[in-house]
PDB file of C-alpha atoms in Angstrom:
ATOM      1  CA  GLY A   1      14.024   3.762 -17.101  1.00 82.00           C
ATOM      2  CA  ILE A   2      12.157   3.297 -13.770  1.00 87.00           C
ATOM      3  CA  GLN A   3      10.606   0.054 -12.748  1.00 92.00           C
ATOM      4  CA  VAL A   4       7.884  -0.172 -10.495  1.00 95.00           C
ATOM      5  CA  GLU A   5       6.453  -3.422  -9.188  1.00 97.00           C
ATOM      6  CA  GLN A   6       3.203  -3.705  -7.330  1.00 97.00           C
ATOM      7  CA  SER A   7       2.454  -6.158  -5.072  1.00 97.00           C
ATOM      8  CA  PRO A   8       0.058  -8.927  -4.599  1.00 97.00           C
ATOM      9  CA  PRO A   9      -0.988  -8.895  -8.256  1.00 96.00           C
ATOM     10  CA  ASP A  10      -4.429 -10.418  -6.709  1.00 97.00           C
ATOM     11  CA  LEU A  11      -6.655  -9.971  -3.614  1.00 97.00           C
ATOM     12  CA  ILE A  12      -9.816 -11.040  -2.656  1.00 97.00           C
ATOM     13  CA  LEU A  13     -11.260  -9.816   0.870  1.00 95.00           C
ATOM     14  CA  GLN A  14     -13.761 -10.652   2.738  1.00 97.00           C
ATOM     15  CA  GLU A  15     -16.309  -7.175   3.437  1.00 97.00           C
ATOM     16  CA  GLY A  16     -14.821  -5.334   6.473  1.00 97.00           C
ATOM     17  CA  ALA A  17     -10.853  -6.448   6.172  1.00 97.00           C
ATOM     18  CA  ASN A  18      -7.809  -4.466   6.031  1.00 97.00           C
ATOM     19  CA  SER A  19      -5.099  -4.453   3.359  1.00 96.00           C
ATOM     20  CA  THR A  20      -1.727  -3.383   2.813  1.00 97.00           C
ATOM     21  CA  LEU A  21      -0.801  -3.025  -1.287  1.00 98.00           C
ATOM     22  CA  ARG A  22       2.766  -2.243  -1.489  1.00 98.00           C
ATOM     23  CA  CYS A  23       4.743  -0.143  -4.780  1.00 98.00           C
ATOM     24  CA  ASN A  24       8.396  -0.415  -4.826  1.00 97.00           C
ATOM     25  CA  PHE A  25      10.333   1.750  -7.863  1.00 95.00           C
ATOM     26  CA  SER A  26      13.343   1.366  -8.660  1.00 92.00           C
ATOM     27  CA  ASP A  27      14.894   4.967  -8.990  1.00 88.00           C
ATOM     28  CA  SER A  28      14.302   7.673  -7.162  1.00 84.00           C
ATOM     29  CA  VAL A  29      11.143   9.883  -8.161  1.00 83.00           C
ATOM     30  CA  ASN A  30       9.890  13.102  -7.965  1.00 80.00           C
ATOM     31  CA  ASN A  31       6.539  12.318  -7.984  1.00 87.00           C
ATOM     32  CA  LEU A  32       4.296   9.141  -6.776  1.00 93.00           C
ATOM     33  CA  GLN A  33       0.245   8.775  -7.155  1.00 94.00           C
ATOM     34  CA  TRP A  34      -2.072   6.237  -6.265  1.00 97.00           C
ATOM     35  CA  PHE A  35      -5.458   5.346  -8.687  1.00 96.00           C
ATOM     36  CA  HIS A  36      -8.402   3.521  -8.152  1.00 97.00           C
ATOM     37  CA  GLN A  37      -9.651   2.140 -11.930  1.00 95.00           C
ATOM     38  CA  ASN A  38     -13.509   1.438 -10.917  1.00 89.00           C
ATOM     39  CA  PRO A  39     -15.224  -1.608 -12.948  1.00 86.00           C
ATOM     40  CA  TRP A  40     -16.422   0.707 -15.740  1.00 85.00           C
ATOM     41  CA  GLY A  41     -12.456   1.975 -16.190  1.00 87.00           C
ATOM     42  CA  GLN A  42     -12.492   5.279 -14.761  1.00 90.00           C
ATOM     43  CA  LEU A  43      -9.522   6.276 -12.921  1.00 92.00           C
ATOM     44  CA  ILE A  44      -9.938   7.871  -9.786  1.00 93.00           C
ATOM     45  CA  ASN A  45      -6.906   9.984  -7.643  1.00 93.00           C
ATOM     46  CA  LEU A  46      -6.391   8.341  -4.378  1.00 96.00           C
ATOM     47  CA  PHE A  47      -3.090  10.126  -3.708  1.00 96.00           C
ATOM     48  CA  TYR A  48      -0.470  12.793  -4.620  1.00 93.00           C
ATOM     49  CA  ILE A  49       2.332  11.349  -2.209  1.00 94.00           C
ATOM     50  CA  PRO A  50       6.071  11.914  -3.027  1.00 90.00           C
ATOM     51  CA  SER A  51       7.287  11.225   0.555  1.00 92.00           C
ATOM     52  CA  GLY A  52       5.765  10.931   3.671  1.00 96.00           C
ATOM     53  CA  THR A  53       1.708   9.627   5.018  1.00 97.00           C
ATOM     54  CA  LYS A  54      -1.827  11.145   3.723  1.00 97.00           C
ATOM     55  CA  GLN A  55      -4.774   9.667   4.968  1.00 97.00           C
ATOM     56  CA  ASN A  56      -8.632   9.945   3.350  1.00 96.00           C
ATOM     57  CA  GLY A  57     -11.081   8.290   5.288  1.00 97.00           C
ATOM     58  CA  ARG A  58     -10.804   4.807   5.272  1.00 97.00           C
ATOM     59  CA  LEU A  59      -7.686   4.700   3.417  1.00 97.00           C
ATOM     60  CA  SER A  60      -4.087   6.006   3.837  1.00 98.00           C
ATOM     61  CA  ALA A  61      -0.696   6.335   2.088  1.00 98.00           C
ATOM     62  CA  THR A  62       3.028   6.306   2.977  1.00 98.00           C
ATOM     63  CA  THR A  63       5.979   6.723   0.730  1.00 96.00           C
ATOM     64  CA  VAL A  64       9.178   6.017   2.117  1.00 96.00           C
ATOM     65  CA  ALA A  65      11.051   7.553  -0.886  1.00 91.00           C
ATOM     66  CA  THR A  66      14.707   6.691   0.715  1.00 93.00           C
ATOM     67  CA  GLU A  67      13.830   3.460   0.349  1.00 95.00           C
ATOM     68  CA  ARG A  68      12.246   3.670  -2.115  1.00 95.00           C
ATOM     69  CA  TYR A  69       8.478   2.048  -2.292  1.00 97.00           C
ATOM     70  CA  SER A  70       5.004   3.252  -0.702  1.00 98.00           C
ATOM     71  CA  LEU A  71       2.175   1.714   0.503  1.00 98.00           C
ATOM     72  CA  LEU A  72      -1.480   1.792   0.537  1.00 98.00           C
ATOM     73  CA  TYR A  73      -3.908   0.806   3.129  1.00 98.00           C
ATOM     74  CA  ILE A  74      -7.343  -0.206   2.900  1.00 97.00           C
ATOM     75  CA  SER A  75      -9.393  -0.455   6.068  1.00 97.00           C
ATOM     76  CA  SER A  76     -12.650  -1.652   6.768  1.00 97.00           C
ATOM     77  CA  SER A  77     -12.892  -2.664   2.768  1.00 97.00           C
ATOM     78  CA  GLN A  78     -16.067  -2.459   0.864  1.00 97.00           C
ATOM     79  CA  THR A  79     -17.696  -3.874  -2.028  1.00 96.00           C
ATOM     80  CA  THR A  80     -16.906  -0.661  -3.913  1.00 94.00           C
ATOM     81  CA  ASP A  81     -13.576  -0.565  -3.171  1.00 96.00           C
ATOM     82  CA  SER A  82     -13.307  -3.454  -5.816  1.00 95.00           C
ATOM     83  CA  GLY A  83     -11.316  -2.593  -8.952  1.00 95.00           C
ATOM     84  CA  VAL A  84      -7.455  -2.261  -9.646  1.00 96.00           C
ATOM     85  CA  TYR A  85      -5.489  -0.035  -7.526  1.00 97.00           C
ATOM     86  CA  PHE A  86      -2.294   1.406  -9.738  1.00 97.00           C
ATOM     87  CA  CYS A  87       0.914   3.091  -8.410  1.00 96.00           C
ATOM     88  CA  ALA A  88       2.329   5.725 -10.874  1.00 95.00           C
ATOM     89  CA  VAL A  89       5.681   7.641 -10.594  1.00 93.00           C
ATOM     90  CA  HIS A  90       7.290  10.652 -12.107  1.00 85.00           C
ATOM     91  CA  GLY A  91      11.087  10.128 -12.628  1.00 71.00           C
ATOM     92  CA  SER A  92      13.528  12.532 -12.667  1.00 64.00           C
ATOM     93  CA  SER A  93      13.455  13.929 -16.423  1.00 64.00           C
ATOM     94  CA  ASN A  94      11.235  17.181 -16.343  1.00 60.00           C
ATOM     95  CA  THR A  95       8.317  15.875 -18.646  1.00 68.00           C
ATOM     96  CA  GLY A  96       5.768  14.287 -15.979  1.00 75.00           C
ATOM     97  CA  LYS A  97       5.005  11.547 -17.518  1.00 85.00           C
ATOM     98  CA  LEU A  98       4.047   8.906 -15.284  1.00 90.00           C
ATOM     99  CA  ILE A  99       5.300   5.228 -15.563  1.00 92.00           C
ATOM    100  CA  PHE A 100       2.898   2.504 -14.546  1.00 93.00           C
ATOM    101  CA  GLY A 101       2.959  -0.850 -12.064  1.00 95.00           C
ATOM    102  CA  GLN A 102       0.493  -3.447 -13.338  1.00 94.00           C
ATOM    103  CA  GLY A 103      -1.590  -2.860 -10.739  1.00 95.00           C
ATOM    104  CA  THR A 104      -2.948  -5.037  -7.837  1.00 97.00           C
ATOM    105  CA  THR A 105      -6.605  -6.087  -8.122  1.00 96.00           C
ATOM    106  CA  LEU A 106      -8.694  -5.969  -5.596  1.00 97.00           C
ATOM    107  CA  GLN A 107     -11.978  -8.523  -4.898  1.00 96.00           C
ATOM    108  CA  VAL A 108     -13.860  -7.689  -1.710  1.00 97.00           C
ATOM    109  CA  LYS A 109     -16.965  -9.965  -1.230  1.00 96.00           C
ATOM    110  CA  PRO A 110     -19.972  -8.937   1.025  1.00 95.00           C
TER     111      PRO A 110
ATOM    112  CA  GLY B   1     -14.493  22.307 -17.359  1.00 52.00           C
ATOM    113  CA  ALA B   2     -14.962  20.494 -13.933  1.00 80.00           C
ATOM    114  CA  GLY B   3     -12.698  17.393 -15.135  1.00 93.00           C
ATOM    115  CA  VAL B   4     -11.149  16.126 -18.500  1.00 96.00           C
ATOM    116  CA  SER B   5     -13.592  15.388 -21.091  1.00 97.00           C
ATOM    117  CA  GLN B   6     -12.843  13.066 -23.547  1.00 97.00           C
ATOM    118  CA  SER B   7     -14.365  11.946 -27.194  1.00 97.00           C
ATOM    119  CA  PRO B   8     -16.282   9.759 -28.342  1.00 97.00           C
ATOM    120  CA  SER B   9     -16.392   7.044 -25.006  1.00 95.00           C
ATOM    121  CA  ASN B  10     -16.742   4.389 -27.346  1.00 96.00           C
ATOM    122  CA  LYS B  11     -15.408   3.764 -31.197  1.00 97.00           C
ATOM    123  CA  VAL B  12     -15.612   0.505 -33.375  1.00 97.00           C
ATOM    124  CA  THR B  13     -13.809   0.866 -36.531  1.00 96.00           C
ATOM    125  CA  GLU B  14     -13.033  -1.285 -39.470  1.00 96.00           C
ATOM    126  CA  LYS B  15      -9.086  -2.682 -40.028  1.00 97.00           C
ATOM    127  CA  GLY B  16      -7.001  -0.231 -42.109  1.00 97.00           C
ATOM    128  CA  LYS B  17      -9.865   2.996 -41.290  1.00 97.00           C
ATOM    129  CA  ASP B  18      -8.747   6.581 -39.744  1.00 97.00           C
ATOM    130  CA  VAL B  19      -9.382   7.389 -36.204  1.00 98.00           C
ATOM    131  CA  GLU B  20      -9.166  11.156 -34.228  1.00 98.00           C
ATOM    132  CA  LEU B  21      -9.552  10.810 -30.404  1.00 98.00           C
ATOM    133  CA  ARG B  22     -10.521  14.036 -28.621  1.00 98.00           C
ATOM    134  CA  CYS B  23      -9.317  15.432 -24.844  1.00 98.00           C
ATOM    135  CA  ASP B  24     -10.227  18.657 -23.496  1.00 97.00           C
ATOM    136  CA  PRO B  25      -8.027  19.340 -20.391  1.00 96.00           C
ATOM    137  CA  ILE B  26      -9.331  21.099 -17.459  1.00 94.00           C
ATOM    138  CA  SER B  27      -9.259  24.705 -17.842  1.00 92.00           C
ATOM    139  CA  GLY B  28      -5.733  26.355 -17.706  1.00 88.00           C
ATOM    140  CA  HIS B  29      -3.844  22.907 -16.398  1.00 92.00           C
ATOM    141  CA  THR B  30      -0.991  23.399 -19.721  1.00 91.00           C
ATOM    142  CA  ALA B  31       0.332  20.150 -19.504  1.00 91.00           C
ATOM    143  CA  LEU B  32      -1.316  17.412 -21.397  1.00 94.00           C
ATOM    144  CA  TYR B  33      -0.919  13.711 -21.711  1.00 95.00           C
ATOM    145  CA  TRP B  34      -1.813  10.742 -24.094  1.00 97.00           C
ATOM    146  CA  TYR B  35      -1.766   7.143 -22.351  1.00 97.00           C
ATOM    147  CA  ARG B  36      -2.747   3.383 -23.593  1.00 97.00           C
ATOM    148  CA  GLN B  37      -4.414   0.925 -22.117  1.00 95.00           C
ATOM    149  CA  ARG B  38      -4.293  -1.988 -23.205  1.00 93.00           C
ATOM    150  CA  LEU B  39      -6.947  -5.024 -21.744  1.00 89.00           C
ATOM    151  CA  GLY B  40      -5.911  -5.846 -18.447  1.00 84.00           C
ATOM    152  CA  GLN B  41      -2.507  -4.173 -18.142  1.00 86.00           C
ATOM    153  CA  GLY B  42      -1.094  -0.735 -16.593  1.00 88.00           C
ATOM    154  CA  LEU B  43      -1.216   2.121 -18.780  1.00 93.00           C
ATOM    155  CA  GLU B  44       1.954   3.100 -21.437  1.00 94.00           C
ATOM    156  CA  PHE B  45       2.819   7.178 -21.659  1.00 93.00           C
ATOM    157  CA  LEU B  46       2.439   8.039 -25.618  1.00 96.00           C
ATOM    158  CA  ILE B  47       2.987  11.795 -25.623  1.00 95.00           C
ATOM    159  CA  TYR B  48       3.471  14.768 -23.608  1.00 92.00           C
ATOM    160  CA  PHE B  49       2.100  18.633 -24.430  1.00 93.00           C
ATOM    161  CA  GLN B  50       3.031  21.565 -22.364  1.00 90.00           C
ATOM    162  CA  GLY B  51       0.760  24.505 -24.360  1.00 91.00           C
ATOM    163  CA  ASN B  52       0.768  23.242 -27.570  1.00 94.00           C
ATOM    164  CA  SER B  53       4.316  21.707 -28.108  1.00 93.00           C
ATOM    165  CA  ALA B  54       5.101  18.424 -28.003  1.00 92.00           C
ATOM    166  CA  PRO B  55       8.621  17.411 -26.067  1.00 88.00           C
ATOM    167  CA  ASP B  56       8.026  14.286 -25.625  1.00 89.00           C
ATOM    168  CA  LYS B  57       6.631  11.962 -28.044  1.00 91.00           C
ATOM    169  CA  SER B  58       8.750   9.138 -26.769  1.00 90.00           C
ATOM    170  CA  GLY B  59       5.389   6.421 -26.483  1.00 93.00           C
ATOM    171  CA  LEU B  60       4.274   6.564 -29.878  1.00 96.00           C
ATOM    172  CA  PRO B  61       4.074   3.251 -31.349  1.00 94.00           C
ATOM    173  CA  SER B  62       4.968   3.913 -34.648  1.00 92.00           C
ATOM    174  CA  ASP B  63       4.371   6.764 -37.377  1.00 94.00           C
ATOM    175  CA  ARG B  64       0.885   6.026 -37.575  1.00 97.00           C
ATOM    176  CA  PHE B  65       0.141   7.747 -34.938  1.00 97.00           C
ATOM    177  CA  SER B  66       0.450  11.454 -34.254  1.00 97.00           C
ATOM    178  CA  ALA B  67      -1.378  13.879 -32.146  1.00 97.00           C
ATOM    179  CA  GLU B  68      -1.493  17.747 -31.585  1.00 97.00           C
ATOM    180  CA  ARG B  69      -2.738  20.543 -29.484  1.00 96.00           C
ATOM    181  CA  THR B  70      -4.479  24.182 -30.418  1.00 93.00           C
ATOM    182  CA  GLY B  71      -4.816  26.650 -28.218  1.00 91.00           C
ATOM    183  CA  GLU B  72      -3.017  25.242 -25.334  1.00 88.00           C
ATOM    184  CA  SER B  73      -6.454  23.602 -24.767  1.00 93.00           C
ATOM    185  CA  VAL B  74      -7.931  20.724 -27.055  1.00 96.00           C
ATOM    186  CA  SER B  75      -5.822  17.952 -28.006  1.00 98.00           C
ATOM    187  CA  THR B  76      -6.660  15.091 -30.524  1.00 98.00           C
ATOM    188  CA  LEU B  77      -4.991  11.907 -31.401  1.00 98.00           C
ATOM    189  CA  THR B  78      -4.856  10.254 -34.980  1.00 98.00           C
ATOM    190  CA  ILE B  79      -4.533   7.171 -35.615  1.00 98.00           C
ATOM    191  CA  GLN B  80      -3.682   6.014 -39.213  1.00 97.00           C
ATOM    192  CA  ARG B  81      -4.489   2.951 -41.175  1.00 97.00           C
ATOM    193  CA  THR B  82      -5.893   1.219 -37.602  1.00 97.00           C
ATOM    194  CA  GLN B  83      -4.762  -2.271 -36.743  1.00 96.00           C
ATOM    195  CA  GLN B  84      -6.244  -4.732 -34.775  1.00 95.00           C
ATOM    196  CA  GLU B  85      -3.346  -4.232 -32.221  1.00 95.00           C
ATOM    197  CA  ASP B  86      -4.520  -0.375 -31.447  1.00 97.00           C
ATOM    198  CA  SER B  87      -7.688  -1.840 -29.677  1.00 97.00           C
ATOM    199  CA  ALA B  88      -6.960  -0.330 -26.147  1.00 96.00           C
ATOM    200  CA  VAL B  89      -8.228   2.124 -24.064  1.00 96.00           C
ATOM    201  CA  TYR B  90      -6.953   6.020 -24.445  1.00 97.00           C
ATOM    202  CA  LEU B  91      -7.005   8.362 -21.394  1.00 97.00           C
ATOM    203  CA  CYS B  92      -5.724  11.830 -21.384  1.00 97.00           C
ATOM    204  CA  ALA B  93      -4.553  13.387 -18.348  1.00 95.00           C
ATOM    205  CA  SER B  94      -3.960  16.857 -17.848  1.00 94.00           C
ATOM    206  CA  SER B  95      -2.326  18.948 -14.951  1.00 90.00           C
ATOM    207  CA  PRO B  96      -1.062  22.163 -13.739  1.00 87.00           C
ATOM    208  CA  ARG B  97       2.080  23.166 -14.967  1.00 72.00           C
ATOM    209  CA  VAL B  98       5.331  20.390 -15.728  1.00 61.00           C
ATOM    210  CA  GLY B  99       8.503  21.255 -14.832  1.00 57.00           C
ATOM    211  CA  SER B 100       9.493  20.004 -11.691  1.00 51.00           C
ATOM    212  CA  GLY B 101       6.741  17.214 -11.693  1.00 53.00           C
ATOM    213  CA  ASN B 102       4.649  18.254  -8.420  1.00 63.00           C
ATOM    214  CA  GLN B 103       1.455  18.419 -10.007  1.00 82.00           C
ATOM    215  CA  PRO B 104      -0.925  15.486  -9.808  1.00 87.00           C
ATOM    216  CA  GLN B 105      -2.394  14.567 -13.281  1.00 90.00           C
ATOM    217  CA  HIS B 106      -6.331  13.958 -13.733  1.00 92.00           C
ATOM    218  CA  PHE B 107      -7.326  11.025 -16.372  1.00 94.00           C
ATOM    219  CA  GLY B 108     -10.186  11.848 -18.206  1.00 96.00           C
ATOM    220  CA  ASP B 109     -12.602   8.366 -18.475  1.00 94.00           C
ATOM    221  CA  GLY B 110     -11.135   7.828 -21.695  1.00 96.00           C
ATOM    222  CA  THR B 111     -12.286   6.205 -25.328  1.00 97.00           C
ATOM    223  CA  ARG B 112     -12.347   2.562 -25.825  1.00 96.00           C
ATOM    224  CA  LEU B 113     -11.352   1.953 -29.399  1.00 97.00           C
ATOM    225  CA  SER B 114     -11.750  -1.613 -31.071  1.00 96.00           C
ATOM    226  CA  ILE B 115     -10.744  -2.520 -34.239  1.00 96.00           C
ATOM    227  CA  LEU B 116     -12.343  -4.803 -35.809  1.00 94.00           C
TER     228      LEU B 116
END
Protein backbone atom coordinates (compact mmCIF):
# COMPACT_ATOMS: atom_id res chain seq x y z
CA GLY A 1 0.00 0.00 0.00
CA ILE A 2 0.86 3.66 -0.16
CA GLN A 3 3.44 4.89 2.31
CA VAL A 4 3.24 8.45 3.67
CA GLU A 5 6.26 10.01 5.31
CA GLN A 6 6.29 13.39 7.03
CA SER A 7 9.23 15.49 8.04
CA PRO A 8 10.44 16.74 10.35
CA PRO A 9 8.85 14.65 13.12
CA ASP A 10 9.23 17.50 15.61
CA LEU A 11 9.68 21.23 15.23
CA ILE A 12 10.13 24.01 17.76
CA LEU A 13 9.72 27.59 16.61
CA GLN A 14 9.83 31.01 18.15
CA GLU A 15 6.65 32.99 17.64
CA GLY A 16 6.83 34.92 14.37
CA ALA A 17 9.07 32.43 12.59
CA ASN A 18 8.22 30.69 9.33
CA SER A 19 8.34 26.94 8.68
CA THR A 20 7.88 24.32 5.99
CA LEU A 21 6.51 20.85 6.62
CA ARG A 22 6.94 18.12 4.06
CA CYS A 23 4.88 15.09 3.08
CA ASN A 24 6.25 12.42 0.71
CA PHE A 25 4.07 9.64 -0.65
CA SER A 26 5.08 6.48 -2.45
CA ASP A 27 2.49 6.25 -5.24
CA SER A 28 0.08 8.36 -7.25
CA VAL A 29 -2.83 9.74 -5.24
CA ASN A 30 -6.32 11.05 -5.96
CA ASN A 31 -6.66 13.13 -2.83
CA LEU A 32 -4.37 14.78 -0.33
CA GLN A 33 -5.45 16.58 2.80
CA TRP A 34 -3.54 18.49 5.45
CA PHE A 35 -4.95 18.51 8.99
CA HIS A 36 -4.06 20.28 12.20
CA GLN A 37 -4.72 18.33 15.39
CA ASN A 38 -4.89 20.84 18.21
CA PRO A 39 -3.84 20.08 21.81
CA TRP A 40 -7.44 19.10 22.60
CA GLY A 41 -7.32 16.36 19.94
CA GLN A 42 -9.60 18.01 17.42
CA LEU A 43 -8.69 17.29 13.80
CA ILE A 44 -9.16 20.40 11.70
CA ASN A 45 -9.17 20.43 7.90
CA LEU A 46 -6.54 22.80 6.55
CA PHE A 47 -6.34 22.00 2.87
CA TYR A 48 -7.71 19.58 0.35
CA ILE A 49 -4.96 19.76 -2.25
CA PRO A 50 -4.35 16.82 -4.62
CA SER A 51 -2.33 19.18 -6.84
CA GLY A 52 -1.38 22.83 -7.20
CA THR A 53 -1.13 25.57 -4.62
CA LYS A 54 -3.64 26.99 -2.16
CA GLN A 55 -3.45 29.70 0.45
CA ASN A 56 -5.52 30.42 3.51
CA GLY A 57 -4.29 33.33 5.59
CA ARG A 58 -0.85 32.55 7.02
CA LEU A 59 -0.97 29.01 5.73
CA SER A 60 -0.35 27.77 2.23
CA ALA A 61 0.19 24.38 0.66
CA THR A 62 1.67 23.06 -2.54
CA THR A 63 1.35 19.55 -3.95
CA VAL A 64 3.53 18.35 -6.81
CA ALA A 65 1.72 15.15 -7.68
CA THR A 66 4.17 14.07 -10.38
CA GLU A 67 7.01 14.17 -7.85
CA ARG A 68 4.90 12.71 -5.03
CA TYR A 69 5.27 15.34 -2.37
CA SER A 70 3.37 18.13 -0.69
CA LEU A 71 4.55 21.07 1.38
CA LEU A 72 2.74 23.04 4.07
CA TYR A 73 4.01 26.54 4.76
CA ILE A 74 3.31 28.34 8.00
CA SER A 75 4.27 32.00 8.07
CA SER A 76 4.50 34.31 11.08
CA SER A 77 3.76 31.42 13.42
CA GLN A 78 1.62 31.94 16.52
CA THR A 79 1.35 29.90 19.71
CA THR A 80 -2.08 28.74 18.57
CA ASP A 81 -0.40 26.99 15.65
CA SER A 82 1.01 24.42 18.09
CA GLY A 83 -0.15 20.85 17.69
CA VAL A 84 0.34 18.00 15.27
CA TYR A 85 0.11 18.44 11.50
CA PHE A 86 -0.97 15.41 9.52
CA CYS A 87 -0.80 14.73 5.83
CA ALA A 88 -3.21 12.10 4.52
CA VAL A 89 -3.63 10.65 1.06
CA HIS A 90 -6.16 8.59 -0.77
CA GLY A 91 -4.79 6.12 -3.26
CA SER A 92 -6.15 4.57 -6.40
CA SER A 93 -8.72 2.37 -4.65
CA ASN A 94 -12.23 3.72 -4.77
CA THR A 95 -13.11 3.41 -1.11
CA GLY A 96 -11.77 6.83 -0.27
CA LYS A 97 -10.00 5.75 2.91
CA LEU A 98 -7.25 8.12 3.92
CA ILE A 99 -3.76 6.90 4.71
CA PHE A 100 -2.10 9.13 7.30
CA GLY A 101 1.49 10.00 7.91
CA GLN A 102 2.88 9.96 11.44
CA GLY A 103 2.61 13.72 11.73
CA THR A 104 4.85 16.67 12.55
CA THR A 105 4.57 17.93 16.11
CA LEU A 106 4.95 21.70 16.18
CA GLN A 107 5.58 23.76 19.28
CA VAL A 108 5.52 27.53 18.93
CA LYS A 109 7.07 29.34 21.88
CA PRO A 110 6.07 32.88 22.86
CA GLY B 1 -26.06 18.75 11.50
CA ALA B 2 -23.35 21.34 11.19
CA GLY B 3 -20.54 18.86 11.72
CA VAL B 4 -19.76 15.25 12.49
CA SER B 5 -20.95 14.41 15.99
CA GLN B 6 -19.56 11.55 18.08
CA SER B 7 -20.67 10.19 21.42
CA PRO B 8 -19.64 9.63 24.07
CA SER B 9 -16.67 11.97 24.06
CA ASN B 10 -14.97 9.84 26.71
CA LYS B 11 -15.54 6.24 27.78
CA VAL B 12 -13.80 4.36 30.56
CA THR B 13 -14.62 0.69 30.95
CA GLU B 14 -13.23 -2.48 32.42
CA LYS B 15 -11.40 -5.08 30.39
CA GLY B 16 -13.81 -7.65 28.99
CA LYS B 17 -16.80 -5.33 28.72
CA ASP B 18 -18.49 -4.43 25.42
CA VAL B 19 -18.63 -0.81 24.23
CA GLU B 20 -20.63 1.03 21.58
CA LEU B 21 -19.43 4.23 19.96
CA ARG B 22 -21.77 6.42 17.93
CA CYS B 23 -21.23 8.68 14.94
CA ASP B 24 -23.68 11.13 13.38
CA PRO B 25 -22.29 12.28 10.03
CA ILE B 26 -22.91 15.58 8.31
CA SER B 27 -26.41 15.54 6.85
CA GLY B 28 -26.42 14.29 3.28
CA HIS B 29 -22.96 12.75 3.40
CA THR B 30 -23.19 9.26 1.96
CA ALA B 31 -19.67 8.10 2.82
CA LEU B 32 -18.70 7.43 6.45
CA TYR B 33 -15.36 6.29 7.84
CA TRP B 34 -14.06 5.05 11.18
CA TYR B 35 -10.43 5.53 12.19
CA ARG B 36 -8.42 4.73 15.32
CA GLN B 37 -5.64 6.85 16.76
CA ARG B 38 -3.35 5.37 19.37
CA LEU B 39 -1.39 7.71 21.61
CA GLY B 40 1.27 9.58 19.67
CA GLN B 41 0.40 7.90 16.38
CA GLY B 42 -1.30 8.78 13.13
CA LEU B 43 -4.79 7.62 12.28
CA GLU B 44 -5.45 4.03 11.18
CA PHE B 45 -8.38 3.24 8.91
CA LEU B 46 -10.92 0.76 10.31
CA ILE B 47 -14.01 0.62 8.07
CA TYR B 48 -15.80 2.57 5.37
CA PHE B 49 -19.53 2.81 4.62
CA GLN B 50 -21.17 3.88 1.38
CA GLY B 51 -24.81 4.30 2.32
CA ASN B 52 -25.59 1.43 4.68
CA SER B 53 -23.14 -0.99 3.09
CA ALA B 54 -19.54 -1.54 4.16
CA PRO B 55 -17.49 -2.37 1.07
CA ASP B 56 -14.20 -2.02 2.92
CA LYS B 57 -13.76 -3.56 6.38
CA SER B 58 -10.09 -4.25 5.87
CA GLY B 59 -8.92 -2.17 8.82
CA LEU B 60 -10.95 -3.88 11.54
CA PRO B 61 -8.26 -5.39 13.79
CA SER B 62 -10.17 -8.49 14.93
CA ASP B 63 -13.58 -10.14 14.97
CA ARG B 64 -14.25 -8.35 18.27
CA PHE B 65 -14.79 -5.21 16.21
CA SER B 66 -17.96 -4.61 14.19
CA ALA B 67 -19.85 -1.65 12.81
CA GLU B 68 -23.18 -0.90 11.28
CA ARG B 69 -24.92 2.05 9.69
CA THR B 70 -28.64 2.63 9.40
CA GLY B 71 -30.77 5.06 7.43
CA GLU B 72 -27.65 6.17 5.57
CA SER B 73 -26.99 8.22 8.65
CA VAL B 74 -25.95 7.12 12.14
CA SER B 75 -23.19 4.55 12.53
CA THR B 76 -22.24 2.48 15.56
CA LEU B 77 -18.84 0.90 16.17
CA THR B 78 -18.99 -1.98 18.65
CA ILE B 79 -16.03 -3.51 20.42
CA GLN B 80 -16.73 -6.76 22.25
CA ARG B 81 -14.70 -8.16 25.12
CA THR B 82 -12.49 -5.08 25.23
CA GLN B 83 -8.75 -5.44 25.77
CA GLN B 84 -6.28 -2.88 27.04
CA GLU B 85 -4.77 -2.52 23.57
CA ASP B 86 -8.15 -1.19 22.40
CA SER B 87 -7.47 2.01 24.33
CA ALA B 88 -7.32 4.80 21.76
CA VAL B 89 -9.26 7.68 20.28
CA TYR B 90 -11.84 6.50 17.75
CA LEU B 91 -12.61 9.09 15.09
CA CYS B 92 -15.42 9.18 12.58
CA ALA B 93 -15.38 11.11 9.30
CA SER B 94 -17.89 11.71 6.54
CA SER B 95 -17.74 13.00 2.97
CA PRO B 96 -20.35 13.78 0.35
CA ARG B 97 -19.54 10.80 -1.85
CA VAL B 98 -16.92 8.27 -2.65
CA GLY B 99 -15.86 6.97 -6.02
CA SER B 100 -13.03 9.05 -7.30
CA GLY B 101 -12.27 10.05 -3.74
CA ASN B 102 -12.18 13.69 -4.65
CA GLN B 103 -14.19 14.98 -1.74
CA PRO B 104 -12.50 16.00 1.52
CA GLN B 105 -13.34 14.10 4.68
CA HIS B 106 -14.62 15.97 7.72
CA PHE B 107 -13.85 14.56 11.14
CA GLY B 108 -15.69 14.50 14.43
CA ASP B 109 -13.98 15.19 17.76
CA GLY B 110 -13.59 11.50 18.50
CA THR B 111 -14.34 9.19 21.42
CA ARG B 112 -11.48 8.66 23.84
CA LEU B 113 -11.71 5.04 24.99
CA SER B 114 -9.79 3.86 28.04
CA ILE B 115 -9.76 0.21 29.05
CA LEU B 116 -8.81 -0.43 32.66
